[in-house]
Structure formats: C-alpha cells, structure tokens
Amino acid sequence: EIAGGRRLAGELRVSGAKNSALVLMAASLLTEDPLRLRNVPPLTDIQGMAEILTSLGVSVRRGSDSLEMNGSGLSHSAPPYELVNSLRASFFCIGPLLARLGIARVPLPGGCQIGTRPVVEHVKGLKALGAQVTIEHGVVSAVVPGRGHRLTGGRIHLDCPSVGATETLMMAAALADGETVIENAALEPEVVDLAGLLLAMGAKVRGAGTPTITIVGVQRLHGADYAVIPDRIEAGTFLLAAAITRSCLTVAPVITEHLGAVLTKLEEAGCKLEIDGTSVTISADQISAVDLRTQPFPGFPTDLQAPFMSLLATASGTSVVTENIFENRLQHVAELQRMGAAIRMQGNTAFVEGVSRLSGAPVQGSDLRASAAMVLAGLAADGITTVQGLEFLDRGYADFEGKLNAVGASIRRV
Ligand code: UD1
C-alpha cells in the first residue's frame, strides 16, 4: 500500500543481479569443488534455484550475502517438476548436467505471464554438441551417447540471440571435447558475467559480449570465489523512482555501460545525470515524452519497459513504446489506465499520452517488472495505491519497500 506524492532523497543500494546469480548458481553443477558466490540477492527465485540444486545432490549454504555450493555429491539428473515449474531459470540445469553426467531430464519450463518462452535454441545447440534429445510428456530428456558420455564441441548458429540458450550452451561446452563456437550469441552483461565465472573455474572462453563466443572444453573445472555483478534492472528501476517522483537520488553500485540505453532515454526525457565511478545521481524536474523500442542488449531492455512506461504516463507529450521481445508484455497498460494513464494500444505498441497526475487505485502486478511499474506509478499518484501480486515483486527485488522507504517513500506491506 503506497501513499503517493512524496519526494525522495538519499542513496539507494543496488543488490547483485538476479539473472546473473541464477545462472552462476547452475554453474556449480559443473564442478566437484566448492563454489562461492558473493553479492547474491536475497530473493525467492534464488531460494527456488537453491532448492533445485539441493534436489540434484548439491549442498547449498547461505551466508549473509553469499552462497556456498558444493557439487561433489551430485547424484540426480532430473530435477522434480514441482520445483522446475515455479522457476523458468531452472532449465539452466540441463547444460551443466549433460556436461558433467552425460544425462539430464528436465521438465519443459512452459510459458509464463509475459509470453511463450520457447527453448528451441537451447535444444538445437545441445544436439549440435552431440546430445540426443527427445521431448515427451512435457519433459526434455537428453543423453550423450558413447563411451565417456562427453559432449563434443561444435559450431552453433542461434536463430535469435537468446540469453538463456547462450548461457546453457556456454556451460555445456565448457566440459565438452574440443572447440565450440556460438554464433549470434546474446551480448547481455549476464552472459559476460557467466564467462567471468567460467574463466575463474578454469574454463577456456573468449568473445563473451560479442556475437561470437568460442569455448575450448577442458577435462575438469575447479571451484571459485566470485562476486555477482550489480543488478542493472534494479538500478534502472531506482533511477525511474527518482524520475517519476521528480526527485534527486543517488543509485550505486551501477556499471554504467550495462545501462547505456536506459541512461540515454532518461536524459532524453529531461533527467539530469551525474556519473561518478559506479554511482549515478539523478535529478528530475520536467519530464518529456520519449519513444522506446525494446531490443536485445545493448538496446533498451524489455525488463525496464513497464517501469519506464509508468514514468512516461506522467510526461508532457505522447511517447510511443514498442515491445519487440515478448509477445504478452503490455499487461500493465490496463492497470496504468486504471490509475488515470492515457494509453492507446495498437498491436505491440503503446501510445502513452502523459497526464499531469496519476490517481491511486487498487492494481494488480501481472509479472515481476509490471509489479515494479505499479509501485513506481503509486509513488507518483495522488492518494493510496494498493498493489497486489507481491509474489512477483519478491522474485526480483530485494526488500523493495524497505529500500524505497529509507529514501522517503511511504510503502506498507499489508
Ligand atoms: C532472459 C532474462 C529475462 C529477460 C530476457 C530478455 C533470465 C533468467 N531471464 O530470459 O529477464 O527479459 O532474457 O532480455 O536471464 N526465443 C526463441 N527461441 C528460443 C529462445 C528464445 O524464439 O529458443 C525468443 C523468446 O521468445 C524471446 C527472445 O527470444 O522473444 C528472448 O528470449 P531469451 O533471450 O531466451 O530470454 P530468457 O533467457 O528466457
């Protein structure tokens, strides 16, 4: 429950990146040695991934902001459906399980609120590395035939630069015989973070962050102690919290290259940004309309489309927002309309005509980022906004209301 209309001031700390941490956790399946990750955010998705790893025989110990995983007891190759069903990222297990055990049975992750989310590219790539893959009764079964059950390096051209497929194939290739080349690979910072961890574990990876990633498989990987990058989406959400309340906030730590397109759009909308190393100070007064098109990195991230639309709903002028990545990621439009936003839809494009005031209302967060967008809108709205669907928010934002309240927001979890 958000009492809107308050100015914010102070500094917001950004946690470790959820999407990085989830895939780095799966990499613990690649080694018998202990793997320690630092800067891991306390989120329900992280807890879900820990449960999946535990079900496979990995021991997981949680410290205050760290996780220690030990894959020496890896004994199962099939995470149970109940656990996989609640967490799409669990499909990451298939690559390392195949690489280490030569066998994996992982339920298809299925769709989610934002779209169908196929795993065609993941499967195609695993086949190119020598796995036999069948999909039956909703389960992907993969096995590496032959003696030793080791994958073999190969050349893979992704039809689309899928983040999940790139990461799955990097982990699979790290223990394969010979060289793997992934073409049209995703460029996202989380892919580069995974390459950083794999290198620290003794893998031979080059080209992460470019469209061609080359991996030369090694016999074994060892343990590592590795810090997760800061969450660029959480950071972007905080910058938008300042902009929508026309406030001044400092957000840190931020790797500014990870947020290039977002910082550019904030400046285009009239925000002033001061960058000092890994901290960004943003101040906002007048906000004007800007057009957004979501794209793979380094384009504008789909994960910030909904939160940015909340800001544009309060801008002067009409913004055109086009969602190009996921087919069903504009469900927040109807909820913003309930708060008085003037938005017209045409296919995957929203025409957002800014209004001078949003008005607080009961609203529903339909997915993780839509929930964050609702909280942002509530910060700016007249009166009380009640956001339902906090189970989504808690998947991706650590202590969201605690952090925002510390800089002057008035948010109560009821
Ligand atoms: C990851 C992020 C998610 C983010 C998304 C895009 C994690 C855990 N999640 O999701 O937060 O919104 O990247 O930046 O890291 N596609 C295909 N065929 C495939 C695979 C994907 O057509 O086999 C399409 C998808 O339908 C979608 C696009 O490619 O349109 C991007 O998907 P992908 O990059 O795979 O997203 P995820 O890795 O699932």
CSV table of C-alpha atoms and ligand atoms in Angstrom, one decimal:
chain,number,residue,atom,x,y,z
A,1,GLU,CA,0.0,0.0,0.0
A,2,ILE,CA,1.7,3.2,-1.2
A,3,ALA,CA,0.9,6.7,-0.1
A,4,GLY,CA,1.9,8.6,-3.2
A,5,GLY,CA,3.1,12.1,-3.9
A,6,ARG,CA,6.3,12.1,-1.7
A,7,ARG,CA,9.6,13.5,-2.8
A,8,LEU,CA,12.5,11.0,-2.4
A,9,ALA,CA,16.1,11.9,-1.4
A,10,GLY,CA,19.2,10.0,-0.5
A,11,GLU,CA,21.1,6.9,-1.7
A,12,LEU,CA,19.7,3.6,-2.9
A,13,ARG,CA,22.0,0.5,-2.8
A,14,VAL,CA,21.7,-1.9,-5.7
A,15,SER,CA,21.8,-5.7,-5.0
A,16,GLY,CA,23.5,-8.4,-7.0
A,17,ALA,CA,21.9,-9.2,-10.4
A,18,LYS,CA,19.2,-11.9,-10.1
A,19,ASN,CA,19.6,-13.1,-13.7
A,20,SER,CA,23.3,-13.5,-13.3
A,21,ALA,CA,23.1,-15.1,-9.9
A,22,LEU,CA,20.6,-17.7,-11.1
A,23,VAL,CA,22.8,-18.9,-14.0
A,24,LEU,CA,26.0,-18.7,-11.9
A,25,MET,CA,24.4,-21.0,-9.3
A,26,ALA,CA,23.7,-23.5,-12.1
A,27,ALA,CA,27.4,-23.5,-12.9
A,28,SER,CA,28.0,-25.1,-9.5
A,29,LEU,CA,26.8,-28.3,-11.2
A,30,LEU,CA,30.0,-28.2,-13.4
A,31,THR,CA,32.5,-28.9,-10.6
A,32,GLU,CA,33.1,-31.2,-7.7
A,33,ASP,CA,34.8,-28.3,-5.8
A,34,PRO,CA,33.1,-25.7,-3.7
A,35,LEU,CA,31.9,-22.6,-5.5
A,36,ARG,CA,31.4,-19.4,-3.5
A,37,LEU,CA,29.3,-16.6,-4.9
A,38,ARG,CA,29.2,-13.2,-3.3
A,39,ASN,CA,26.7,-10.4,-3.8
A,40,VAL,CA,23.8,-12.8,-4.2
A,41,PRO,CA,20.5,-11.0,-3.6
A,42,PRO,CA,18.0,-12.4,-1.1
A,43,LEU,CA,15.2,-13.3,-3.4
A,44,THR,CA,12.6,-16.0,-3.7
A,45,ASP,CA,13.9,-17.0,-7.1
A,46,ILE,CA,17.4,-17.6,-5.6
A,47,GLN,CA,15.8,-19.7,-2.9
A,48,GLY,CA,14.0,-21.7,-5.7
A,49,MET,CA,17.2,-22.3,-7.5
A,50,ALA,CA,18.9,-23.4,-4.3
A,51,GLU,CA,16.1,-26.0,-3.8
A,52,ILE,CA,16.6,-27.3,-7.3
A,53,LEU,CA,20.3,-27.7,-6.8
A,54,THR,CA,19.7,-29.4,-3.5
A,55,SER,CA,17.3,-31.8,-5.2
A,56,LEU,CA,20.2,-32.8,-7.5
A,57,GLY,CA,22.6,-33.5,-4.6
A,58,VAL,CA,24.4,-30.2,-4.5
A,59,SER,CA,24.8,-28.8,-0.9
A,60,VAL,CA,23.9,-25.2,-0.7
A,61,ARG,CA,24.8,-22.9,2.3
A,62,ARG,CA,23.6,-19.4,2.5
A,63,GLY,CA,25.7,-16.7,4.2
A,64,SER,CA,24.6,-13.0,4.7
A,65,ASP,CA,25.0,-12.1,1.0
A,66,SER,CA,26.9,-15.2,-0.2
A,67,LEU,CA,26.1,-18.7,-1.3
A,68,GLU,CA,28.4,-21.7,-1.0
A,69,MET,CA,27.6,-24.6,-3.2
A,70,ASN,CA,29.3,-28.0,-3.3
A,71,GLY,CA,28.6,-30.2,-6.2
A,72,SER,CA,30.7,-33.2,-5.1
A,73,GLY,CA,27.6,-35.1,-4.1
A,74,LEU,CA,25.8,-34.5,-7.5
A,75,SER,CA,23.7,-37.7,-7.7
A,76,HIS,CA,20.5,-36.8,-9.6
A,77,SER,CA,20.0,-35.8,-13.2
A,78,ALA,CA,16.3,-35.0,-13.1
A,79,PRO,CA,15.0,-32.0,-11.0
A,80,PRO,CA,11.4,-32.6,-9.9
A,81,TYR,CA,8.6,-30.9,-11.9
A,82,GLU,CA,7.1,-29.1,-8.8
A,83,LEU,CA,10.4,-27.2,-8.3
A,84,VAL,CA,11.1,-26.5,-12.0
A,85,ASN,CA,7.5,-25.4,-12.7
A,86,SER,CA,7.8,-22.4,-10.4
A,87,LEU,CA,11.1,-21.2,-11.8
A,88,ARG,CA,11.9,-20.9,-15.5
A,89,ALA,CA,15.6,-20.4,-14.9
A,90,SER,CA,15.8,-23.9,-13.6
A,91,PHE,CA,16.1,-25.0,-17.2
A,92,PHE,CA,19.7,-23.8,-16.9
A,93,CYS,CA,20.5,-27.1,-15.2
A,94,ILE,CA,20.2,-29.0,-18.4
A,95,GLY,CA,23.5,-27.8,-19.9
A,96,PRO,CA,25.8,-28.4,-16.9
A,97,LEU,CA,24.0,-31.7,-16.0
A,98,LEU,CA,24.7,-33.1,-19.5
A,99,ALA,CA,28.3,-31.8,-19.5
A,100,ARG,CA,29.0,-33.5,-16.1
A,101,LEU,CA,26.9,-36.6,-16.1
A,102,GLY,CA,26.1,-37.1,-19.7
A,103,ILE,CA,22.4,-37.3,-18.9
A,104,ALA,CA,19.6,-34.9,-17.9
A,105,ARG,CA,15.9,-35.0,-17.7
A,106,VAL,CA,14.4,-31.5,-17.1
A,107,PRO,CA,10.7,-30.7,-17.4
A,108,LEU,CA,9.9,-28.1,-20.1
A,109,PRO,CA,9.7,-24.7,-18.4
A,110,GLY,CA,6.5,-23.8,-20.2
A,111,GLY,CA,5.2,-20.3,-20.8
A,112,CYS,CA,4.8,-17.5,-18.3
A,113,GLN,CA,2.8,-14.3,-17.9
A,114,ILE,CA,4.9,-12.4,-20.5
A,115,GLY,CA,5.0,-14.9,-23.3
A,116,THR,CA,5.5,-18.5,-24.5
A,117,ARG,CA,9.3,-18.6,-24.0
A,118,PRO,CA,10.5,-21.5,-26.2
A,119,VAL,CA,13.7,-23.5,-25.6
A,120,VAL,CA,14.1,-24.5,-29.2
A,121,GLU,CA,17.5,-22.8,-29.5
A,122,HIS,CA,18.8,-24.4,-26.3
A,123,VAL,CA,17.8,-27.9,-27.6
A,124,LYS,CA,19.2,-27.3,-31.1
A,125,GLY,CA,22.5,-26.3,-29.6
A,126,LEU,CA,22.7,-29.3,-27.3
A,127,LYS,CA,22.1,-31.5,-30.3
A,128,ALA,CA,24.9,-29.8,-32.1
A,129,LEU,CA,27.2,-30.8,-29.2
A,130,GLY,CA,26.3,-34.4,-29.7
A,131,ALA,CA,23.4,-34.9,-27.2
A,132,GLN,CA,20.4,-37.0,-28.2
A,133,VAL,CA,17.4,-35.0,-27.1
A,134,THR,CA,13.7,-36.1,-27.0
A,135,ILE,CA,10.8,-34.1,-25.7
A,136,GLU,CA,7.9,-36.3,-24.5
A,137,HIS,CA,5.2,-35.8,-21.9
A,138,GLY,CA,6.5,-32.3,-21.2
A,139,VAL,CA,10.0,-33.5,-20.3
A,140,VAL,CA,13.2,-32.8,-22.2
A,141,SER,CA,15.4,-35.9,-21.9
A,142,ALA,CA,18.9,-35.5,-23.1
A,143,VAL,CA,21.7,-38.1,-23.2
A,144,VAL,CA,25.2,-38.1,-24.6
A,145,PRO,CA,25.8,-41.5,-26.3
A,146,GLY,CA,29.1,-43.3,-26.5
A,147,ARG,CA,31.9,-44.1,-24.1
A,148,GLY,CA,32.7,-41.5,-21.5
A,149,HIS,CA,29.3,-39.7,-22.2
A,150,ARG,CA,31.2,-36.5,-23.1
A,151,LEU,CA,29.7,-33.8,-25.3
A,152,THR,CA,31.7,-32.8,-28.4
A,153,GLY,CA,32.4,-29.3,-29.4
A,154,GLY,CA,30.6,-27.9,-32.4
A,155,ARG,CA,29.5,-24.9,-34.3
A,156,ILE,CA,26.1,-23.4,-33.3
A,157,HIS,CA,24.3,-20.6,-35.1
A,158,LEU,CA,21.5,-19.2,-32.9
A,159,ASP,CA,18.4,-18.1,-34.9
A,160,CYS,CA,17.9,-15.4,-32.3
A,161,PRO,CA,20.4,-14.2,-29.7
A,162,SER,CA,18.6,-15.9,-26.8
A,163,VAL,CA,20.2,-15.1,-23.4
A,164,GLY,CA,19.2,-18.4,-21.9
A,165,ALA,CA,20.3,-20.5,-24.9
A,166,THR,CA,23.7,-18.7,-25.0
A,167,GLU,CA,24.3,-19.4,-21.3
A,168,THR,CA,23.1,-23.0,-21.4
A,169,LEU,CA,25.4,-23.8,-24.3
A,170,MET,CA,28.4,-22.0,-22.7
A,171,MET,CA,28.1,-24.2,-19.7
A,172,ALA,CA,27.6,-27.4,-21.7
A,173,ALA,CA,30.6,-26.5,-24.0
A,174,ALA,CA,32.9,-25.8,-21.0
A,175,LEU,CA,33.4,-29.5,-20.3
A,176,ALA,CA,33.0,-30.8,-23.9
A,177,ASP,CA,35.7,-32.4,-26.0
A,178,GLY,CA,37.2,-29.8,-28.4
A,179,GLU,CA,36.1,-26.3,-29.5
A,180,THR,CA,32.6,-24.9,-29.6
A,181,VAL,CA,31.7,-21.7,-31.5
A,182,ILE,CA,28.4,-20.0,-30.7
A,183,GLU,CA,27.4,-17.5,-33.4
A,184,ASN,CA,24.7,-14.8,-33.0
A,185,ALA,CA,25.3,-15.2,-29.2
A,186,ALA,CA,23.5,-12.9,-26.8
A,187,LEU,CA,25.5,-9.8,-25.7
A,188,GLU,CA,23.9,-9.3,-22.4
A,189,PRO,CA,26.1,-8.4,-19.3
A,190,GLU,CA,24.9,-11.6,-17.6
A,191,VAL,CA,26.5,-13.6,-20.4
A,192,VAL,CA,29.7,-11.8,-19.8
A,193,ASP,CA,29.4,-12.4,-16.0
A,194,LEU,CA,28.9,-16.2,-16.7
A,195,ALA,CA,32.1,-16.2,-18.8
A,196,GLY,CA,33.9,-14.4,-16.0
A,197,LEU,CA,32.9,-17.2,-13.6
A,198,LEU,CA,33.7,-20.0,-16.0
A,199,LEU,CA,37.2,-18.4,-16.6
A,200,ALA,CA,37.7,-18.3,-12.8
A,201,MET,CA,36.8,-22.0,-12.7
A,202,GLY,CA,39.5,-22.8,-15.3
A,203,ALA,CA,37.3,-22.8,-18.5
A,204,LYS,CA,38.6,-21.5,-21.8
A,205,VAL,CA,36.1,-18.9,-23.0
A,206,ARG,CA,36.7,-16.0,-25.3
A,207,GLY,CA,34.4,-13.5,-27.1
A,208,ALA,CA,31.7,-13.2,-24.4
A,209,GLY,CA,30.0,-9.8,-25.0
A,210,THR,CA,30.4,-10.2,-28.8
A,211,PRO,CA,28.2,-12.2,-31.2
A,212,THR,CA,30.8,-15.0,-31.5
A,213,ILE,CA,31.8,-16.9,-28.3
A,214,THR,CA,34.4,-19.6,-28.5
A,215,ILE,CA,34.8,-22.2,-25.8
A,216,VAL,CA,37.5,-24.8,-25.8
A,217,GLY,CA,36.4,-27.6,-23.5
A,218,VAL,CA,38.6,-28.7,-20.5
A,219,GLN,CA,38.7,-32.1,-18.6
A,220,ARG,CA,37.5,-30.6,-15.4
A,221,LEU,CA,36.6,-27.3,-13.8
A,222,HIS,CA,37.6,-26.3,-10.3
A,223,GLY,CA,36.0,-24.2,-7.6
A,224,ALA,CA,36.0,-20.4,-7.4
A,225,ASP,CA,35.1,-17.4,-5.3
A,226,TYR,CA,33.2,-14.9,-7.5
A,227,ALA,CA,31.2,-11.7,-7.0
A,228,VAL,CA,27.9,-11.3,-9.0
A,229,ILE,CA,27.6,-8.0,-11.0
A,230,PRO,CA,25.1,-5.4,-9.7
A,231,ASP,CA,21.5,-5.7,-11.0
A,232,ARG,CA,21.1,-3.3,-13.9
A,233,ILE,CA,17.3,-3.7,-13.9
A,234,GLU,CA,17.0,-2.9,-10.2
A,235,ALA,CA,19.3,0.1,-10.7
A,236,GLY,CA,17.2,1.2,-13.6
A,237,THR,CA,14.0,0.8,-11.5
A,238,PHE,CA,15.5,3.0,-8.8
A,239,LEU,CA,16.5,5.7,-11.3
A,240,LEU,CA,12.9,5.7,-12.5
A,241,ALA,CA,11.7,6.0,-8.9
A,242,ALA,CA,13.6,9.3,-8.8
A,243,ALA,CA,12.4,10.4,-12.1
A,244,ILE,CA,8.7,9.7,-11.5
A,245,THR,CA,8.7,11.5,-8.2
A,246,ARG,CA,10.7,14.4,-9.7
A,247,SER,CA,13.3,13.8,-7.0
A,248,CYS,CA,17.1,13.6,-6.7
A,249,LEU,CA,18.6,10.2,-5.7
A,250,THR,CA,22.0,8.5,-5.9
A,251,VAL,CA,22.0,4.9,-7.1
A,252,ALA,CA,25.0,2.7,-6.5
A,253,PRO,CA,26.7,0.5,-7.4
A,254,VAL,CA,26.0,0.7,-11.1
A,255,ILE,CA,28.1,-0.5,-14.0
A,256,THR,CA,27.0,2.4,-16.3
A,257,GLU,CA,27.9,0.5,-19.5
A,258,HIS,CA,25.2,-2.0,-18.6
A,259,LEU,CA,22.6,0.7,-18.6
A,260,GLY,CA,23.7,2.8,-21.6
A,261,ALA,CA,20.3,2.8,-23.5
A,262,VAL,CA,18.4,3.5,-20.3
A,263,LEU,CA,20.6,6.4,-19.2
A,264,THR,CA,20.3,7.9,-22.7
A,265,LYS,CA,16.5,7.7,-22.6
A,266,LEU,CA,16.4,9.2,-19.1
A,267,GLU,CA,18.5,12.1,-20.3
A,268,GLU,CA,16.3,12.4,-23.4
A,269,ALA,CA,13.3,12.7,-21.1
A,270,GLY,CA,14.9,15.6,-19.3
A,271,CYS,CA,16.6,14.0,-16.3
A,272,LYS,CA,20.0,15.2,-15.2
A,273,LEU,CA,22.5,12.5,-14.6
A,274,GLU,CA,25.9,12.8,-12.8
A,275,ILE,CA,28.1,9.7,-13.0
A,276,ASP,CA,30.9,9.3,-10.5
A,277,GLY,CA,32.6,5.9,-11.0
A,278,THR,CA,29.9,3.3,-10.1
A,279,SER,CA,27.4,5.8,-8.7
A,280,VAL,CA,24.7,7.7,-10.6
A,281,THR,CA,23.0,10.7,-9.2
A,282,ILE,CA,19.8,11.5,-11.0
A,283,SER,CA,17.6,14.6,-10.6
A,284,ALA,CA,14.3,15.2,-12.4
A,285,ASP,CA,12.1,18.2,-12.7
A,286,GLN,CA,10.2,18.3,-16.0
A,287,ILE,CA,9.8,15.0,-17.9
A,288,SER,CA,9.0,15.0,-21.6
A,289,ALA,CA,7.8,12.2,-23.8
A,290,VAL,CA,10.4,9.8,-25.4
A,291,ASP,CA,9.9,6.8,-27.7
A,292,LEU,CA,11.2,3.4,-26.7
A,293,ARG,CA,11.7,0.2,-28.6
A,294,THR,CA,12.8,-2.9,-26.6
A,295,GLN,CA,15.8,-4.7,-28.2
A,296,PRO,CA,18.4,-7.2,-27.2
A,297,PHE,CA,21.4,-5.7,-25.4
A,298,PRO,CA,22.8,-3.1,-25.9
A,299,GLY,CA,19.3,-1.9,-26.9
A,300,PHE,CA,16.7,-0.8,-24.4
A,301,PRO,CA,15.9,-3.8,-22.1
A,302,THR,CA,12.5,-5.4,-22.2
A,303,ASP,CA,12.7,-5.8,-18.4
A,304,LEU,CA,12.6,-2.0,-18.0
A,305,GLN,CA,9.8,-1.3,-20.5
A,306,ALA,CA,6.9,-1.5,-17.9
A,307,PRO,CA,8.7,0.6,-15.3
A,308,PHE,CA,9.7,3.2,-17.9
A,309,MET,CA,6.1,3.4,-19.2
A,310,SER,CA,4.9,4.4,-15.7
A,311,LEU,CA,7.3,7.4,-15.9
A,312,LEU,CA,6.1,8.2,-19.5
A,313,ALA,CA,2.5,8.2,-18.2
A,314,THR,CA,3.4,11.3,-16.3
A,315,ALA,CA,5.5,13.0,-19.0
A,316,SER,CA,4.4,16.0,-21.1
A,317,GLY,CA,3.6,14.8,-24.6
A,318,THR,CA,3.0,11.5,-26.2
A,319,SER,CA,5.5,8.6,-26.1
A,320,VAL,CA,5.5,5.6,-28.4
A,321,VAL,CA,6.6,2.4,-26.6
A,322,THR,CA,7.1,-0.8,-28.7
A,323,GLU,CA,7.7,-4.2,-27.1
A,324,ASN,CA,9.7,-6.3,-29.5
A,325,ILE,CA,11.0,-9.2,-27.3
A,326,PHE,CA,8.0,-10.8,-25.5
A,327,GLU,CA,4.5,-11.0,-27.1
A,328,ASN,CA,2.5,-10.5,-23.9
A,329,ARG,CA,4.4,-7.9,-22.0
A,330,LEU,CA,2.0,-5.0,-22.1
A,331,GLN,CA,-0.5,-6.2,-19.4
A,332,HIS,CA,0.5,-3.3,-17.2
A,333,VAL,CA,-1.2,-0.9,-19.6
A,334,ALA,CA,-4.7,-1.8,-18.4
A,335,GLU,CA,-3.6,-1.3,-14.8
A,336,LEU,CA,-1.9,2.1,-15.5
A,337,GLN,CA,-5.1,3.1,-17.3
A,338,ARG,CA,-7.0,2.3,-14.0
A,339,MET,CA,-4.7,4.9,-12.4
A,340,GLY,CA,-5.7,7.5,-14.9
A,341,ALA,CA,-3.0,7.0,-17.5
A,342,ALA,CA,-4.0,7.8,-21.1
A,343,ILE,CA,-2.6,4.9,-23.2
A,344,ARG,CA,-3.8,3.6,-26.5
A,345,MET,CA,-2.7,0.2,-27.8
A,346,GLN,CA,-2.0,-1.0,-31.3
A,347,GLY,CA,-0.5,-4.5,-31.5
A,348,ASN,CA,2.7,-4.5,-29.6
A,349,THR,CA,2.9,-0.7,-29.4
A,350,ALA,CA,1.5,1.6,-26.7
A,351,PHE,CA,0.9,5.3,-27.4
A,352,VAL,CA,1.3,6.9,-24.0
A,353,GLU,CA,-0.1,10.4,-23.6
A,354,GLY,CA,1.3,11.9,-20.4
A,355,VAL,CA,-1.2,13.2,-17.8
A,356,SER,CA,-0.5,15.8,-15.1
A,357,ARG,CA,-1.5,13.4,-12.3
A,358,LEU,CA,-2.0,9.7,-11.8
A,359,SER,CA,-4.6,8.7,-9.2
A,360,GLY,CA,-4.1,6.0,-6.7
A,361,ALA,CA,-6.1,2.8,-7.2
A,362,PRO,CA,-6.1,-0.9,-6.4
A,363,VAL,CA,-4.0,-2.5,-9.1
A,364,GLN,CA,-2.6,-5.9,-9.9
A,365,GLY,CA,1.0,-6.6,-10.8
A,366,SER,CA,0.8,-9.3,-13.6
A,367,ASP,CA,4.5,-10.2,-13.6
A,368,LEU,CA,7.8,-9.2,-11.9
A,369,ARG,CA,8.5,-6.0,-13.8
A,370,ALA,CA,4.8,-5.0,-14.2
A,371,SER,CA,4.6,-5.1,-10.4
A,372,ALA,CA,7.6,-2.8,-10.1
A,373,ALA,CA,5.9,-0.5,-12.6
A,374,MET,CA,2.8,-0.4,-10.4
A,375,VAL,CA,4.8,0.6,-7.3
A,376,LEU,CA,6.5,3.4,-9.3
A,377,ALA,CA,3.2,4.7,-10.5
A,378,GLY,CA,1.9,4.5,-6.9
A,379,LEU,CA,4.9,6.6,-5.7
A,380,ALA,CA,3.8,9.4,-8.1
A,381,ALA,CA,0.0,9.1,-7.8
A,382,ASP,CA,-2.5,11.1,-5.7
A,383,GLY,CA,-3.7,9.1,-2.7
A,384,ILE,CA,-3.3,5.4,-2.0
A,385,THR,CA,-2.3,2.7,-4.5
A,386,THR,CA,-2.7,-0.9,-3.4
A,387,VAL,CA,-0.5,-3.3,-5.5
A,388,GLN,CA,-1.5,-7.0,-5.5
A,389,GLY,CA,0.8,-9.7,-6.7
A,390,LEU,CA,3.8,-9.2,-4.4
A,391,GLU,CA,4.9,-12.7,-5.0
A,392,PHE,CA,6.1,-11.5,-8.4
A,393,LEU,CA,7.9,-8.5,-6.9
A,394,ASP,CA,9.7,-10.6,-4.3
A,395,ARG,CA,11.1,-12.8,-7.1
A,396,GLY,CA,13.3,-9.9,-8.4
A,397,TYR,CA,13.6,-7.0,-5.9
A,398,ALA,CA,15.3,-7.5,-2.5
A,399,ASP,CA,13.5,-5.5,0.2
A,400,PHE,CA,12.0,-3.2,-2.4
A,401,GLU,CA,9.7,-1.3,0.0
A,402,GLY,CA,12.4,-1.1,2.7
A,403,LYS,CA,14.9,0.4,0.3
A,404,LEU,CA,12.4,3.0,-1.0
A,405,ASN,CA,11.1,3.8,2.4
A,406,ALA,CA,14.6,4.6,3.5
A,407,VAL,CA,14.7,7.4,0.9
A,408,GLY,CA,11.4,8.9,1.9
A,409,ALA,CA,8.7,6.7,0.3
A,410,SER,CA,5.7,5.6,2.2
A,411,ILE,CA,5.0,2.0,1.4
A,412,ARG,CA,3.4,-0.5,3.7
A,413,ARG,CA,3.2,-4.3,3.2
A,414,VAL,CA,-0.2,-5.4,4.3
B,1,UD1,C1,16.4,-13.6,-20.1
B,1,UD1,C2,16.1,-13.0,-18.8
B,1,UD1,C3,14.8,-12.1,-18.8
B,1,UD1,C4,14.9,-11.1,-20.0
B,1,UD1,C5,15.2,-11.8,-21.2
B,1,UD1,C6,15.4,-10.9,-22.4
B,1,UD1,C7,17.0,-14.6,-17.2
B,1,UD1,C8,16.7,-15.6,-16.1
B,1,UD1,N1,15.9,-14.0,-17.7
B,1,UD1,O1,15.3,-14.5,-20.4
B,1,UD1,O2,14.7,-11.4,-17.6
B,1,UD1,O3,13.6,-10.5,-20.1
B,1,UD1,O4,16.4,-12.6,-21.1
B,1,UD1,O5,16.4,-10.0,-22.1
B,1,UD1,O6,18.1,-14.3,-17.5
B,1,UD1,N2,13.4,-17.2,-28.1
B,1,UD1,C9,13.1,-18.0,-29.2
B,1,UD1,N3,13.5,-19.3,-29.2
B,1,UD1,C10,14.3,-19.8,-28.2
B,1,UD1,C11,14.6,-18.9,-27.1
B,1,UD1,C12,14.2,-17.6,-27.1
B,1,UD1,O7,12.4,-17.6,-30.1
B,1,UD1,O8,14.7,-21.0,-28.3
B,1,UD1,C13,12.9,-15.8,-28.1
B,1,UD1,C14,11.9,-15.6,-27.0
B,1,UD1,O9,10.6,-16.0,-27.3
B,1,UD1,C15,12.0,-14.1,-26.8
B,1,UD1,C16,13.5,-13.8,-27.2
B,1,UD1,O10,14.0,-14.9,-27.9
B,1,UD1,O11,11.2,-13.4,-27.7
B,1,UD1,C17,14.4,-13.5,-26.0
B,1,UD1,O12,14.4,-14.6,-25.1
B,1,UD1,P1,15.7,-15.1,-24.3
B,1,UD1,O13,16.8,-14.2,-24.6
B,1,UD1,O14,15.9,-16.5,-24.4
B,1,UD1,O15,15.2,-14.8,-22.8
B,1,UD1,P2,15.4,-15.6,-21.5
B,1,UD1,O16,16.8,-16.1,-21.5
B,1,UD1,O17,14.3,-16.6,-21.3
